[in-house]
Amino acid sequence: MPTLAERFAAAYDQVQVAVEKAERVPNSVKLLAVSKTKPIADIEAVAALGQTDFGENYAQEAVEKAQKLAHLGLQWHFIGPIQSNKTRPLAEHMDWLHTVERDKIARRLSEQRPAELKPLQVCIQVNISAEPQKSGAMPADVKDLAALIQTLPNIELRGLMAIVENTADEAKLAQQFTAMQTLFDQLKTRYDNVDTLSMGMSQDLQHAINHGSTMVRIGTAIFGARQPRQSN
Ligand SMILES: *Cc1c(COP(=O)(O)O)cnc(C)c1O
């Protein structure tokens, strides 16, 4: 069985190869190591290999890990659904939030972000497949939400995040990736601080990178399979 170090190296290489195949600039896509449910020791091991950015899905777990590993100076990204009554710990302890989807959450995060910290870096999650059970702002609402975020002092808009539909329908996937790329390009021309398209996971990595992704989120391929867990 491959070791954690071997799995991390393979995932890292996979991203670089996909970037090359897409004929994009080397190092233009960042690997976010999704460590949800995984123990602190695994994060320390991957951090020791040079990985700086880690993604978490559950608020309490994310905050605990960020606090315990504060001495390592890692960047903590929250990529799970944000409940409006749980914004404060996230505002106080995360570096990035990928899943801002409405005005109320954006306002609260800015109010609750301690002013002495660097502004919280945020992406707007877009429900690009328009699936009713999925989180995210509708594409038509992105422009207004982005404009609001630009006015808030303690959060900084960095871009967009999407989870495309889980389907084998290539035409549908291509349509969703293209739609995200277009939305991202529009936002980038409007705001200088926008530079991040958080899109792509293990199975759709190449597709996402072909369509302008700048950050791919990989969990299982690095840390191994997760135990089933109830979301909190
Ligand atoms: C869990 C998760 C990932 C990583 O998924 P894997 O299948 O473990 O690679 C990526 N993005 C989001 C939003 C997730 O919740």
PDB file of N, CA and C in Angstrom, residues 18 27 36 40 48 59 79 104 107 129 132 137 151 161 173 178 182 193-194 202 214-215 225:
ATOM      1  N   ALA A  18      -1.665  17.718 -15.324  1.00  0.00           N
ATOM      2  CA  ALA A  18      -2.909  18.268 -15.888  1.00  0.00           C
ATOM      3  C   ALA A  18      -2.696  19.713 -16.357  1.00  0.00           C
ATOM      4  N   ASN A  27       2.623  25.912 -12.260  1.00  0.00           N
ATOM      5  CA  ASN A  27       2.275  26.432 -10.929  1.00  0.00           C
ATOM      6  C   ASN A  27       1.107  27.411 -10.909  1.00  0.00           C
ATOM      7  N   LYS A  36     -10.498  16.820   5.878  1.00  0.00           N
ATOM      8  CA  LYS A  36     -11.670  16.599   6.740  1.00  0.00           C
ATOM      9  C   LYS A  36     -11.705  15.161   7.256  1.00  0.00           C
ATOM     10  N   ILE A  40      -4.838  14.908  13.069  1.00  0.00           N
ATOM     11  CA  ILE A  40      -3.806  15.950  13.102  1.00  0.00           C
ATOM     12  C   ILE A  40      -2.454  15.424  12.601  1.00  0.00           C
ATOM     13  N   ALA A  48       4.739  18.672   6.490  1.00  0.00           N
ATOM     14  CA  ALA A  48       6.196  18.496   6.506  1.00  0.00           C
ATOM     15  C   ALA A  48       6.749  18.274   5.092  1.00  0.00           C
ATOM     16  N   ALA A  59     -17.286  22.867  10.769  1.00  0.00           N
ATOM     17  CA  ALA A  59     -16.807  24.076  11.451  1.00  0.00           C
ATOM     18  C   ALA A  59     -15.992  23.759  12.699  1.00  0.00           C
ATOM     19  N   ILE A  79     -14.435  24.681   3.356  1.00  0.00           N
ATOM     20  CA  ILE A  79     -15.094  24.384   2.077  1.00  0.00           C
ATOM     21  C   ILE A  79     -16.445  23.701   2.266  1.00  0.00           C
ATOM     22  N   LYS A 104     -26.352  37.751   3.832  1.00  0.00           N
ATOM     23  CA  LYS A 104     -26.366  37.722   5.293  1.00  0.00           C
ATOM     24  C   LYS A 104     -25.085  37.101   5.854  1.00  0.00           C
ATOM     25  N   ARG A 107     -22.085  39.519   5.321  1.00  0.00           N
ATOM     26  CA  ARG A 107     -22.098  40.627   6.297  1.00  0.00           C
ATOM     27  C   ARG A 107     -21.637  40.162   7.670  1.00  0.00           C
ATOM     28  N   SER A 129     -24.861  23.800 -11.340  1.00  0.00           N
ATOM     29  CA  SER A 129     -25.727  22.772 -11.928  1.00  0.00           C
ATOM     30  C   SER A 129     -27.193  23.054 -11.629  1.00  0.00           C
ATOM     31  N   PRO A 132     -31.474  21.492  -6.991  1.00  0.00           N
ATOM     32  CA  PRO A 132     -32.175  22.112  -5.866  1.00  0.00           C
ATOM     33  C   PRO A 132     -31.557  21.808  -4.497  1.00  0.00           C
ATOM     34  N   ALA A 137     -24.816  30.183  -4.602  1.00  0.00           N
ATOM     35  CA  ALA A 137     -25.612  31.250  -5.205  1.00  0.00           C
ATOM     36  C   ALA A 137     -25.951  30.853  -6.638  1.00  0.00           C
ATOM     37  N   THR A 151     -17.670  45.806  -0.712  1.00  0.00           N
ATOM     38  CA  THR A 151     -17.870  46.946   0.194  1.00  0.00           C
ATOM     39  C   THR A 151     -17.576  46.587   1.654  1.00  0.00           C
ATOM     40  N   MET A 161     -16.226  29.436  -6.351  1.00  0.00           N
ATOM     41  CA  MET A 161     -16.052  28.007  -6.078  1.00  0.00           C
ATOM     42  C   MET A 161     -17.259  27.269  -6.634  1.00  0.00           C
ATOM     43  N   LEU A 173     -21.330  18.300 -18.286  1.00  0.00           N
ATOM     44  CA  LEU A 173     -20.137  18.720 -17.549  1.00  0.00           C
ATOM     45  C   LEU A 173     -19.439  19.873 -18.268  1.00  0.00           C
ATOM     46  N   THR A 178     -17.708  25.358 -18.545  1.00  0.00           N
ATOM     47  CA  THR A 178     -17.613  26.547 -19.394  1.00  0.00           C
ATOM     48  C   THR A 178     -18.342  27.728 -18.758  1.00  0.00           C
ATOM     49  N   THR A 182     -16.673  31.321 -17.652  1.00  0.00           N
ATOM     50  CA  THR A 182     -17.198  32.603 -18.131  1.00  0.00           C
ATOM     51  C   THR A 182     -17.506  33.548 -16.962  1.00  0.00           C
ATOM     52  N   ASN A 193      -8.766  42.127  -7.340  1.00  0.00           N
ATOM     53  CA  ASN A 193      -8.438  41.168  -6.286  1.00  0.00           C
ATOM     54  C   ASN A 193      -8.938  39.753  -6.580  1.00  0.00           C
ATOM     55  N   VAL A 194      -9.702  39.578  -7.637  1.00  0.00           N
ATOM     56  CA  VAL A 194     -10.231  38.250  -7.967  1.00  0.00           C
ATOM     57  C   VAL A 194      -9.210  37.469  -8.798  1.00  0.00           C
ATOM     58  N   SER A 202     -10.702  15.064  -7.541  1.00  0.00           N
ATOM     59  CA  SER A 202      -9.934  13.988  -8.183  1.00  0.00           C
ATOM     60  C   SER A 202     -10.478  13.580  -9.547  1.00  0.00           C
ATOM     61  N   THR A 214      -8.038  27.442 -10.719  1.00  0.00           N
ATOM     62  CA  THR A 214      -6.747  27.821 -10.136  1.00  0.00           C
ATOM     63  C   THR A 214      -6.507  27.109  -8.811  1.00  0.00           C
ATOM     64  N   MET A 215      -7.510  26.354  -8.345  1.00  0.00           N
ATOM     65  CA  MET A 215      -7.334  25.608  -7.099  1.00  0.00           C
ATOM     66  C   MET A 215      -8.180  24.347  -7.161  1.00  0.00           C
ATOM     67  N   ALA A 225      -9.346   6.775   2.132  1.00  0.00           N
ATOM     68  CA  ALA A 225     -10.811   6.820   2.271  1.00  0.00           C
ATOM     69  C   ALA A 225     -11.209   7.319   3.658  1.00  0.00           C
TER      70      ALA A 225
END
